[in-house]
Amino acid sequence: TGNLGVNLDTGNLILYGKGNPVDALDLLGPYVCGMHGKDGVYPQGINPKGKEVKIGEGRANFPALIEKLVQFGYDGDITIEREIKETPERELEIAEEKVFLEEIIEKVKGNKA
């Protein structure tokens, strides 16, 4: 219909063991209209859920993700999503994640200029 899209949640694909976010873009890339920036590690053993970690410390390959998103023409927001206890350290981590993502975006878009 042209008016439907996908919010790519990078962390949840990993945390619930459902796939690799970079590979998911091969199928979903043209339909991405939003993205949650979230990172994690895959589930281990009988644990049904992996562990959320700071962006850049998990299995989501953000340089490759952003590169592919740009190739698909995505120019929207990346909403940093953290589902951890609210602490001063949490706020610092989010600020660091923002800088991390901005540096990748600048590098990827700089390579396209």
Coordinates of N, CA and C in Angstrom, one line a residue:
T1 N 0.8 -1.2 0.0 CA 0.0 0.0 0.0 C 0.9 1.3 0.0
G2 N 2.1 1.1 0.3 CA 3.0 2.3 0.3 C 3.0 3.1 1.6
N3 N 2.1 2.8 2.5 CA 2.1 3.5 3.7 C 2.4 2.7 5.0
L4 N 3.0 1.5 4.8 CA 3.4 0.7 5.9 C 4.9 0.6 6.0
G5 N 5.4 0.5 7.2 CA 6.9 0.4 7.4 C 7.2 -0.4 8.6
V6 N 8.5 -0.5 8.8 CA 9.1 -1.4 9.9 C 9.9 -0.5 10.8
N7 N 9.8 -0.7 12.1 CA 10.7 -0.2 13.1 C 11.7 -1.3 13.3
L8 N 13.0 -1.1 12.9 CA 14.0 -2.1 13.1 C 14.5 -1.9 14.6
D9 N 14.3 -3.0 15.4 CA 14.8 -3.0 16.7 C 16.0 -3.9 16.8
T10 N 17.2 -3.4 16.6 CA 18.4 -4.2 16.5 C 18.6 -5.1 17.7
G11 N 18.4 -4.5 18.9 CA 18.6 -5.3 20.1 C 17.7 -6.4 20.3
N12 N 16.4 -6.2 20.0 CA 15.5 -7.3 20.2 C 15.7 -8.5 19.3
L13 N 16.2 -8.3 18.1 CA 16.5 -9.4 17.2 C 17.6 -10.2 17.9
I14 N 18.5 -9.6 18.5 CA 19.6 -10.3 19.2 C 19.2 -10.9 20.5
L15 N 18.6 -10.1 21.3 CA 18.2 -10.6 22.7 C 17.3 -11.8 22.7
Y16 N 16.4 -11.9 21.7 CA 15.5 -13.0 21.6 C 15.9 -14.1 20.6
G17 N 17.2 -13.9 20.2 CA 17.8 -14.9 19.3 C 17.0 -15.1 18.0
K18 N 16.5 -14.0 17.4 CA 15.7 -14.1 16.2 C 16.5 -13.8 15.0
G19 N 17.6 -13.2 15.1 CA 18.4 -13.0 13.8 C 19.5 -11.9 14.0
N20 N 20.2 -11.7 12.9 CA 21.2 -10.7 12.9 C 20.7 -9.5 12.3
P21 N 20.7 -8.3 12.9 CA 20.1 -7.1 12.4 C 20.6 -6.7 11.0
V22 N 21.9 -6.9 10.8 CA 22.5 -6.6 9.4 C 21.8 -7.5 8.4
D23 N 21.7 -8.7 8.6 CA 21.1 -9.7 7.7 C 19.6 -9.3 7.5
A24 N 18.9 -8.9 8.6 CA 17.5 -8.6 8.5 C 17.3 -7.4 7.5
L25 N 18.3 -6.6 7.4 CA 18.1 -5.4 6.4 C 18.0 -5.9 5.0
D26 N 18.6 -7.1 4.7 CA 18.4 -7.6 3.3 C 17.0 -7.8 2.9
L27 N 16.2 -8.2 3.9 CA 14.7 -8.4 3.7 C 13.9 -7.1 4.0
L28 N 14.3 -6.4 5.1 CA 13.4 -5.3 5.6 C 13.9 -3.9 5.2
G29 N 15.1 -3.8 4.7 CA 15.7 -2.5 4.4 C 14.9 -1.5 3.7
P30 N 14.2 -1.9 2.6 CA 13.3 -0.9 1.9 C 12.1 -0.4 2.8
Y31 N 11.8 -1.1 3.8 CA 10.6 -0.8 4.6 C 10.9 -0.1 5.9
V32 N 12.2 0.0 6.2 CA 12.6 0.6 7.5 C 12.2 2.1 7.6
C33 N 11.4 2.5 8.5 CA 11.0 3.9 8.7 C 11.3 4.4 10.1
G34 N 11.9 3.5 10.9 CA 12.4 3.9 12.2 C 13.3 2.8 12.7
M35 N 14.2 3.2 13.7 CA 15.1 2.3 14.2 C 15.4 2.5 15.7
H36 N 15.4 1.4 16.5 CA 15.8 1.5 17.9 C 17.3 1.1 17.9
G37 N 18.1 2.0 18.4 CA 19.5 1.7 18.7 C 19.6 1.0 20.0
K38 N 19.9 -0.3 19.9 CA 20.0 -1.1 21.1 C 21.0 -2.2 20.8
D39 N 21.7 -2.7 21.8 CA 22.7 -3.7 21.5 C 22.5 -4.8 22.6
G40 N 23.1 -6.0 22.3 CA 23.0 -7.1 23.2 C 23.8 -8.3 22.7
V41 N 23.7 -9.3 23.5 CA 24.3 -10.6 23.2 C 23.2 -11.7 23.1
Y42 N 23.5 -12.7 22.3 CA 22.5 -13.7 22.1 C 22.2 -14.5 23.3
P43 N 21.0 -15.2 23.4 CA 20.7 -16.1 24.5 C 21.7 -17.2 24.6
Q44 N 22.0 -17.7 25.8 CA 22.9 -18.8 26.0 C 22.2 -19.9 26.7
G45 N 22.4 -21.1 26.3 CA 21.8 -22.3 27.0 C 20.3 -22.2 27.0
I46 N 19.7 -22.5 28.2 CA 18.3 -22.5 28.3 C 17.6 -21.1 28.6
N47 N 18.5 -20.1 28.7 CA 18.0 -18.8 29.0 C 17.3 -18.3 27.7
P48 N 16.0 -17.9 27.7 CA 15.3 -17.5 26.5 C 15.6 -16.1 26.0
K49 N 16.4 -15.4 26.9 CA 16.7 -14.0 26.5 C 18.1 -13.7 26.7
G50 N 18.7 -13.0 25.7 CA 20.1 -12.6 25.9 C 20.2 -11.4 26.9
K51 N 21.4 -10.8 26.8 CA 21.6 -9.7 27.8 C 21.8 -8.4 27.0
E52 N 21.2 -7.3 27.5 CA 21.3 -6.0 26.9 C 22.7 -5.4 27.3
V53 N 23.4 -4.9 26.4 CA 24.7 -4.2 26.7 C 24.7 -2.8 26.1
K54 N 25.7 -2.1 26.4 CA 25.9 -0.8 25.9 C 26.1 -0.9 24.4
I55 N 25.6 0.1 23.6 CA 25.7 0.1 22.2 C 27.2 0.1 21.8
G56 N 27.6 -0.8 21.0 CA 29.0 -1.0 20.6 C 29.7 -2.1 21.3
E57 N 29.1 -2.7 22.3 CA 29.7 -3.8 23.1 C 29.0 -5.1 22.9
G58 N 28.0 -5.1 22.0 CA 27.3 -6.4 21.8 C 27.5 -6.8 20.3
R59 N 26.5 -7.6 19.9 CA 26.6 -8.2 18.6 C 26.0 -7.4 17.4
A60 N 25.3 -6.3 17.7 CA 24.8 -5.4 16.6 C 26.0 -4.7 16.0
N61 N 26.2 -4.9 14.7 CA 27.3 -4.3 14.0 C 26.8 -2.9 13.5
F62 N 26.9 -1.9 14.3 CA 26.3 -0.6 13.9 C 27.0 0.0 12.7
P63 N 28.3 -0.1 12.5 CA 28.9 0.5 11.2 C 28.2 -0.2 10.0
A64 N 28.1 -1.5 10.0 CA 27.5 -2.2 8.9 C 26.0 -1.9 8.8
L65 N 25.3 -1.8 9.9 CA 23.9 -1.5 9.9 C 23.6 -0.1 9.3
I66 N 24.4 0.9 9.7 CA 24.2 2.3 9.2 C 24.6 2.3 7.8
E67 N 25.6 1.7 7.4 CA 26.0 1.6 6.0 C 24.9 1.1 5.1
K68 N 24.3 0.0 5.5 CA 23.2 -0.6 4.8 C 21.9 0.3 4.8
L69 N 21.6 0.9 5.9 CA 20.5 1.8 6.0 C 20.7 3.0 5.0
V70 N 21.8 3.5 4.9 CA 22.1 4.6 4.0 C 21.9 4.1 2.6
Q71 N 22.4 2.9 2.3 CA 22.2 2.3 0.9 C 20.8 2.2 0.5
F72 N 19.9 1.9 1.5 CA 18.5 1.8 1.3 C 17.8 3.2 1.3
G73 N 18.6 4.3 1.6 CA 18.0 5.6 1.5 C 17.4 6.0 2.9
Y74 N 17.6 5.3 3.9 CA 17.1 5.7 5.2 C 17.8 6.9 5.7
D75 N 17.1 7.9 6.1 CA 17.6 9.1 6.7 C 16.9 9.6 7.9
G76 N 16.3 8.6 8.6 CA 15.5 8.9 9.8 C 16.3 8.8 11.1
D77 N 15.6 8.9 12.2 CA 16.2 8.8 13.5 C 16.6 7.5 13.9
I78 N 17.6 7.4 14.8 CA 17.9 6.2 15.5 C 17.6 6.5 17.0
T79 N 16.6 5.9 17.5 CA 16.2 6.1 18.9 C 17.0 5.2 19.8
I80 N 17.8 5.8 20.7 CA 18.5 4.9 21.7 C 17.5 4.4 22.7
E81 N 17.5 3.1 22.8 CA 16.6 2.4 23.7 C 17.4 1.6 24.8
R82 N 17.2 2.0 26.0 CA 17.9 1.2 27.1 C 16.9 0.8 28.1
E83 N 16.9 -0.5 28.4 CA 15.9 -1.1 29.3 C 16.7 -1.5 30.6
I84 N 17.4 -0.6 31.2 CA 18.1 -0.8 32.4 C 17.7 0.2 33.5
K85 N 18.1 -0.1 34.7 CA 17.7 0.7 35.8 C 18.2 2.1 35.6
E86 N 17.4 3.1 36.0 CA 17.8 4.5 35.8 C 18.8 4.9 36.9
T87 N 20.0 5.2 36.5 CA 21.1 5.6 37.4 C 21.9 6.7 36.7
P88 N 22.7 7.4 37.4 CA 23.6 8.4 36.8 C 24.5 7.7 35.7
E89 N 24.9 6.5 36.0 CA 25.8 5.8 35.0 C 25.0 5.5 33.7
R90 N 23.7 5.3 33.8 CA 22.9 5.0 32.7 C 22.9 6.3 31.8
E91 N 22.7 7.4 32.4 CA 22.7 8.7 31.6 C 24.0 8.9 30.9
L92 N 25.1 8.6 31.6 CA 26.4 8.7 31.0 C 26.6 7.7 29.8
E93 N 26.2 6.5 30.0 CA 26.2 5.5 28.9 C 25.4 6.0 27.7
I94 N 24.2 6.5 27.9 CA 23.4 6.9 26.8 C 24.1 8.1 26.0
A95 N 24.7 9.0 26.8 CA 25.4 10.1 26.1 C 26.6 9.5 25.3
E96 N 27.3 8.5 25.8 CA 28.4 7.9 25.1 C 27.9 7.2 23.9
E97 N 26.8 6.5 24.0 CA 26.2 5.8 22.8 C 25.8 6.8 21.7
K98 N 25.3 7.9 22.1 CA 24.9 9.0 21.2 C 26.1 9.4 20.4
V99 N 27.2 9.7 21.1 CA 28.5 10.1 20.4 C 29.0 9.0 19.5
F100 N 28.9 7.7 20.0 CA 29.4 6.6 19.2 C 28.6 6.5 17.9
L101 N 27.3 6.6 17.9 CA 26.4 6.5 16.7 C 26.7 7.7 15.8
E102 N 26.8 8.9 16.4 CA 27.0 10.1 15.6 C 28.3 10.0 14.8
E103 N 29.4 9.4 15.4 CA 30.6 9.3 14.7 C 30.5 8.3 13.6
I104 N 29.8 7.2 13.8 CA 29.6 6.2 12.7 C 28.8 6.9 11.5
I105 N 27.7 7.6 11.9 CA 26.9 8.2 10.8 C 27.7 9.2 10.1
E106 N 28.5 10.0 10.7 CA 29.4 11.0 10.1 C 30.4 10.3 9.1
K107 N 31.0 9.2 9.6 CA 31.9 8.5 8.8 C 31.2 7.9 7.5
V108 N 30.1 7.2 7.7 CA 29.4 6.6 6.6 C 28.9 7.6 5.6
K109 N 28.3 8.7 6.1 CA 27.8 9.7 5.2 C 28.9 10.5 4.5
G110 N 30.1 10.6 5.3 CA 31.2 11.3 4.7 C 31.8 10.5 3.5
N111 N 31.7 9.2 3.6 CA 32.2 8.3 2.6 C 31.3 8.4 1.3
K112 N 30.1 8.8 1.5 CA 29.1 8.9 0.4 C 29.2 10.2 -0.4
A113 N 29.8 11.2 0.3 CA 29.9 12.6 -0.3 C 30.8 12.6 -1.5

